[in-house]
Coordinates of C-alpha atoms in Angstrom, one line a residue:
M213 CA 46.9 6.6 12.7
A214 CA 43.5 4.8 12.9
F215 CA 42.5 2.4 10.2
T216 CA 39.9 3.5 7.6
M217 CA 36.8 1.5 6.9
I218 CA 36.3 0.7 3.3
K219 CA 32.8 2.2 3.2
D220 CA 34.3 5.6 4.2
I221 CA 36.8 5.8 1.3
T222 CA 36.2 8.8 -1.0
P223 CA 38.6 10.9 -3.1
L224 CA 37.8 13.8 -0.8
K225 CA 40.1 12.6 1.9
E226 CA 43.9 12.9 1.6
S227 CA 45.1 9.7 3.3
W228 CA 43.9 6.3 4.2
R229 CA 45.3 3.2 5.9
L230 CA 43.3 0.0 5.4
K231 CA 43.5 -3.3 7.2
V232 CA 42.0 -5.8 4.8
R233 CA 42.0 -9.4 3.6
I234 CA 42.5 -10.1 -0.1
V235 CA 39.5 -12.4 -0.9
R236 CA 40.0 -12.5 -4.7
F237 CA 43.0 -12.0 -7.0
W238 CA 43.1 -12.4 -10.8
E239 CA 45.0 -11.3 -13.9
Q240 CA 43.1 -9.1 -16.3
P241 CA 44.2 -9.3 -20.0
D242 CA 45.2 -6.1 -21.8
F243 CA 42.3 -4.6 -23.6
K244 CA 44.1 -4.3 -26.9
D245 CA 46.1 -7.6 -26.7
H246 CA 44.4 -10.4 -24.8
T247 CA 47.6 -12.5 -24.9
V248 CA 49.3 -10.3 -22.3
I249 CA 48.4 -9.2 -18.8
G250 CA 47.1 -5.6 -18.5
T251 CA 46.3 -5.3 -14.8
H252 CA 46.2 -7.4 -11.6
E253 CA 42.8 -7.1 -9.9
L254 CA 42.1 -7.5 -6.1
I255 CA 38.9 -7.6 -4.0
L256 CA 39.6 -6.4 -0.5
V257 CA 37.3 -6.9 2.5
D258 CA 37.5 -5.2 5.9
E259 CA 36.4 -6.4 9.4
K260 CA 32.9 -5.0 8.8
G261 CA 32.5 -7.0 5.6
S262 CA 32.7 -4.0 3.2
K263 CA 34.5 -4.7 -0.1
I264 CA 36.3 -2.7 -2.7
Q265 CA 38.2 -3.5 -5.8
A266 CA 41.8 -2.6 -6.3
T267 CA 44.0 -2.4 -9.4
I268 CA 47.7 -2.8 -9.9
N269 CA 49.0 -1.9 -13.4
K270 CA 51.4 -4.4 -14.9
H271 CA 54.5 -2.1 -14.7
L272 CA 54.1 -1.9 -10.9
F273 CA 53.2 -5.5 -10.2
D274 CA 56.8 -6.7 -9.5
N275 CA 56.8 -4.4 -6.5
Y276 CA 53.9 -6.3 -4.9
K277 CA 53.9 -9.8 -6.4
N278 CA 55.1 -11.4 -3.1
L279 CA 52.5 -9.4 -1.0
V280 CA 49.3 -9.7 -2.9
K281 CA 48.1 -13.3 -2.3
E282 CA 44.6 -14.5 -2.1
G283 CA 43.5 -15.0 1.5
A284 CA 46.3 -12.9 2.9
T285 CA 45.7 -10.1 5.4
R286 CA 47.4 -6.8 4.7
I287 CA 47.7 -3.1 5.7
I288 CA 47.6 -0.9 2.6
S289 CA 48.3 2.8 2.5
N290 CA 49.2 5.6 0.1
F291 CA 47.0 4.8 -2.9
L292 CA 44.9 6.6 -5.4
V293 CA 41.1 6.4 -5.4
K294 CA 39.1 6.7 -8.6
K295 CA 35.4 6.6 -9.5
T296 CA 34.3 3.2 -10.8
G297 CA 31.4 2.2 -13.1
G298 CA 30.3 -0.1 -15.8
Q299 CA 28.4 -3.3 -15.9
H300 CA 29.1 -6.4 -13.8
R301 CA 31.1 -4.7 -11.1
A302 CA 32.6 -7.0 -8.5
T303 CA 31.6 -4.7 -5.6
S304 CA 28.9 -2.1 -5.0
H305 CA 31.4 0.5 -3.8
D306 CA 31.3 3.7 -5.8
Y307 CA 35.1 3.9 -6.0
K308 CA 38.1 1.7 -6.6
I309 CA 41.7 1.7 -5.4
V310 CA 44.6 2.1 -7.8
F311 CA 48.1 1.3 -6.7
I312 CA 50.8 3.9 -7.4
Y313 CA 54.6 4.0 -6.9
K314 CA 54.4 5.0 -3.3
T315 CA 51.6 2.6 -2.3
N316 CA 52.7 0.6 0.8
V317 CA 51.6 -2.9 1.5
R318 CA 52.5 -4.6 4.8
E319 CA 51.7 -8.0 6.3
C320 CA 49.4 -8.2 9.3
D321 CA 47.7 -10.8 11.5
N322 CA 44.1 -10.2 12.2
V323 CA 41.6 -13.0 12.8
Q324 CA 38.7 -10.5 12.8
L325 CA 38.8 -10.1 9.1
P326 CA 36.3 -12.3 7.2
L327 CA 37.9 -15.3 5.4
H328 CA 35.8 -14.9 2.2
G329 CA 33.6 -11.9 2.6
F330 CA 30.5 -13.6 1.3
D331 CA 27.3 -11.6 0.9
F332 CA 24.7 -14.1 -0.2
V333 CA 21.7 -12.9 -2.2
P334 CA 18.4 -14.8 -1.8
F335 CA 17.0 -16.4 -5.0
D336 CA 13.6 -14.9 -4.6
K337 CA 15.0 -11.4 -4.6
M338 CA 16.7 -12.0 -7.9
H339 CA 13.5 -13.4 -9.4
K340 CA 11.6 -10.4 -8.1
K341 CA 14.1 -7.9 -9.6
E342 CA 15.0 -6.7 -6.1
V343 CA 18.7 -7.0 -6.8
N344 CA 20.8 -4.6 -8.9
D345 CA 22.1 -6.6 -11.9
V346 CA 25.0 -4.2 -12.3
F347 CA 26.9 -5.9 -9.5
L348 CA 28.3 -9.4 -9.2
V349 CA 26.6 -11.4 -6.5
D350 CA 27.3 -14.4 -4.1
V351 CA 24.8 -17.3 -3.9
I352 CA 24.6 -20.5 -2.0
G353 CA 22.4 -23.6 -2.5
E354 CA 22.1 -27.3 -3.2
C355 CA 23.0 -28.4 -6.7
T356 CA 19.9 -30.3 -7.9
A357 CA 20.8 -30.7 -11.6
M358 CA 23.8 -30.5 -13.7
S359 CA 24.7 -31.3 -17.3
D360 CA 27.9 -33.0 -18.6
K361 CA 30.6 -30.7 -19.9
I362 CA 29.5 -29.5 -23.3
D363 CA 32.1 -28.7 -26.0
T364 CA 31.5 -25.3 -27.5
S365 CA 34.9 -24.9 -29.1
T366 CA 35.2 -22.9 -32.3
N367 CA 38.0 -22.3 -34.7
G368 CA 40.4 -24.4 -32.7
T369 CA 39.8 -22.4 -29.5
P370 CA 38.8 -24.8 -26.7
N371 CA 35.7 -23.8 -24.7
Y372 CA 33.2 -25.7 -22.6
K373 CA 30.0 -25.0 -20.7
V374 CA 28.1 -26.7 -17.9
M375 CA 24.4 -26.1 -17.1
F376 CA 23.2 -26.3 -13.6
E377 CA 20.3 -25.7 -11.2
L378 CA 20.6 -24.6 -7.5
E379 CA 17.9 -24.8 -4.8
D380 CA 17.8 -22.8 -1.6
L381 CA 16.4 -23.6 1.8
N382 CA 13.0 -22.3 0.8
K383 CA 12.9 -24.6 -2.3
N384 CA 13.4 -21.6 -4.7
T385 CA 15.5 -22.6 -7.7
I386 CA 17.7 -20.8 -10.1
S387 CA 19.5 -22.1 -13.2
G388 CA 22.8 -21.0 -14.7
T389 CA 25.7 -21.6 -17.0
L390 CA 29.4 -21.9 -16.2
W391 CA 32.0 -21.5 -19.0
G392 CA 35.6 -22.3 -19.5
K393 CA 37.7 -23.2 -16.4
Y394 CA 34.6 -22.9 -14.2
A395 CA 32.7 -25.5 -16.3
E396 CA 35.7 -27.8 -16.0
Q397 CA 35.8 -27.4 -12.3
M398 CA 32.1 -28.4 -12.0
S399 CA 32.7 -31.3 -14.5
E400 CA 35.6 -32.7 -12.5
Y401 CA 33.4 -32.8 -9.4
K402 CA 30.7 -34.6 -11.2
K403 CA 33.2 -37.2 -12.4
E404 CA 34.1 -38.0 -8.8
G405 CA 30.6 -39.6 -8.5
I406 CA 30.0 -38.3 -5.0
Q407 CA 26.5 -39.3 -3.8
G408 CA 24.0 -36.7 -2.7
R409 CA 23.5 -33.1 -3.7
P410 CA 26.6 -30.9 -3.0
I411 CA 26.3 -27.4 -1.4
I412 CA 27.7 -24.9 -3.9
I413 CA 28.8 -21.3 -3.3
L414 CA 29.2 -19.2 -6.4
Q415 CA 31.0 -16.0 -5.5
F416 CA 31.1 -12.9 -7.8
V417 CA 28.7 -14.2 -10.5
K418 CA 26.6 -12.3 -13.0
I419 CA 22.8 -12.1 -13.0
K420 CA 21.5 -12.5 -16.5
R421 CA 17.9 -11.5 -17.5
W422 CA 16.0 -12.1 -20.7
R423 CA 12.2 -11.4 -20.7
D424 CA 10.9 -12.8 -17.4
Q425 CA 13.7 -15.3 -16.9
V426 CA 16.7 -14.9 -14.6
S427 CA 19.8 -17.1 -14.5
L428 CA 23.4 -16.9 -13.3
C429 CA 26.6 -16.9 -15.3
N430 CA 30.3 -16.7 -14.3
S431 CA 32.2 -13.5 -15.0
L432 CA 35.4 -13.9 -17.1
F433 CA 37.8 -13.8 -14.3
A434 CA 36.4 -12.7 -10.9
T435 CA 34.1 -15.7 -10.2
K436 CA 35.1 -18.3 -7.5
I437 CA 33.4 -21.6 -6.9
F438 CA 33.2 -23.6 -3.6
I439 CA 31.8 -27.1 -4.0
N440 CA 31.1 -28.9 -0.7
E441 CA 34.1 -27.2 0.9
D442 CA 34.7 -27.6 4.6
I443 CA 34.1 -24.0 5.5
S444 CA 31.6 -22.5 8.0
E445 CA 29.2 -21.2 5.5
V446 CA 28.8 -24.6 3.8
N447 CA 28.6 -26.5 7.1
D448 CA 26.0 -24.1 8.6
Y449 CA 23.9 -24.4 5.4
K450 CA 23.9 -28.2 5.7
E451 CA 22.8 -27.9 9.3
S452 CA 20.0 -25.6 8.3
I453 CA 18.4 -28.1 5.9
T454 CA 15.1 -29.2 7.3
D455 CA 15.2 -32.4 9.3
G456 CA 13.5 -35.4 7.6
D457 CA 14.1 -33.9 4.2
D458 CA 16.0 -36.8 2.4
S459 CA 15.9 -35.2 -1.0
R460 CA 19.6 -34.7 -0.9
S461 CA 20.1 -38.4 -1.0
V462 CA 18.4 -38.6 -4.4
G463 CA 21.4 -37.1 -6.0
I464 CA 21.9 -34.7 -8.9
T465 CA 19.5 -34.8 -11.9
H466 CA 21.3 -35.1 -15.2
L467 CA 20.7 -32.2 -17.6
S468 CA 21.2 -33.1 -21.2
S469 CA 22.3 -30.6 -23.8
Q470 CA 19.0 -31.1 -25.5
N471 CA 16.8 -30.1 -22.5
S472 CA 19.0 -27.4 -21.1
H473 CA 19.8 -24.0 -22.5
S474 CA 21.2 -20.7 -21.3
I475 CA 19.5 -17.4 -21.9
E476 CA 21.8 -16.8 -24.9
D477 CA 20.8 -20.2 -26.3
E478 CA 17.1 -19.4 -25.7
F479 CA 17.4 -16.1 -27.5
M480 CA 18.9 -17.6 -30.6
K481 CA 17.0 -20.9 -30.7
L482 CA 13.5 -20.0 -29.3
S483 CA 13.0 -16.4 -30.4
E484 CA 11.0 -15.4 -33.4
R485 CA 13.3 -15.3 -36.4
K486 CA 13.1 -12.5 -39.0
K487 CA 14.9 -11.8 -42.2
L488 CA 16.4 -8.4 -42.8
D489 CA 13.7 -7.5 -45.3
E490 CA 11.0 -8.4 -42.8
I491 CA 12.2 -6.0 -40.1
P492 CA 11.0 -2.7 -41.8
D493 CA 7.5 -4.3 -42.0
T494 CA 7.3 -5.0 -38.3
N495 CA 4.7 -2.6 -36.8
K496 CA 5.1 -3.4 -33.1
E497 CA 7.9 -3.8 -30.6
C498 CA 9.1 -7.4 -30.3
F499 CA 12.1 -9.6 -29.5
C500 CA 13.5 -11.4 -32.5
A501 CA 16.7 -13.0 -33.8
T502 CA 18.3 -12.2 -37.1
V503 CA 21.3 -14.0 -38.6
A504 CA 23.2 -11.9 -41.1
T505 CA 26.7 -11.5 -42.5
I506 CA 28.5 -8.1 -42.4
V507 CA 29.5 -7.4 -46.0
G508 CA 30.8 -3.9 -45.5
F509 CA 30.8 -0.7 -43.4
E510 CA 29.2 2.6 -44.2
K511 CA 32.0 5.2 -44.1
D512 CA 30.3 8.2 -45.6
T513 CA 27.8 8.8 -42.7
N514 CA 28.0 9.0 -39.0
W515 CA 27.6 5.8 -36.9
Y516 CA 24.9 7.4 -34.8
Y517 CA 21.6 9.3 -35.0
N518 CA 19.9 12.0 -33.0
S519 CA 17.7 10.5 -30.4
C520 CA 15.5 11.2 -27.4
K521 CA 17.5 10.7 -24.1
S522 CA 14.5 9.1 -22.5
C523 CA 13.3 6.5 -25.0
N524 CA 16.4 6.4 -27.3
K525 CA 14.1 6.7 -30.4
K526 CA 15.3 8.7 -33.4
V527 CA 14.1 12.3 -33.5
D528 CA 14.1 15.1 -36.0
Y529 CA 14.8 18.7 -34.9
E530 CA 14.9 22.2 -36.2
G531 CA 18.0 24.4 -36.1
G532 CA 21.7 23.8 -36.5
G533 CA 24.3 22.1 -34.4
D534 CA 24.6 18.6 -33.1
I535 CA 22.4 17.5 -30.2
G536 CA 24.3 14.3 -29.6
A537 CA 23.8 10.6 -30.2

């Protein structure tokens, strides 16, 4: 049986046999109880560079735990295919693979499979809104600025963030925020005091937009960071830097917590603030921030209203029945 290309996978076929590399693997917490693992997630790439996400439910994982390793090449067959959706999807494929009891995973050697499956997105395309923000993206660039690790811990739960700025070969820049373990990875590199500007690859990161600004942010689990790694993509990038451009020797500019902020920070700190009693008097559309405390829930009425499907504004209608929310 011939191997199936990832781009050709649809539920209309009855059987597939994939030859792929596992370029990303992570544990996804259970939706109801974040202290336990709900699923194990994989990103698979074929020899053409096409990618698809795969899911192994926790009750099946013992069958595959010695076979699903990041970087490994595998032949996978007898699996279920389901429609995928939602925001911040790791791949642009319309479907995802779901492992079932009869799914078969075998080892294979194939040097033709991409090592990482990068698909870099140019900075200017993100700024021009030519990239679909639904999908996670890969970017590469020189790190020109970085903050120290900023403690954002609350209620005894440790959490950190690091602000950064990347510059591409055309001098376009984009800023971003890394949280949690990703912030700590960037912070550890900065502590090493290495001279010059590192080449950084951010794989599977989110594009964040607010008003006319765009920035990057790690996903909770899928993101992977490569900092000055000895891999072909980084080495090729270094060779592409314009001869005579000694800006890299300047080093990384320090970003303080006072002069750097994420889109979330900007919304809360820089937006117009309104009190609850001021909102009904607003006679035009605007962006604003309101700080309030929930004192109770309305239980006697529905948590929705009838609205126009095009503009989402409330509508009144004649006749009986429910036209939906």
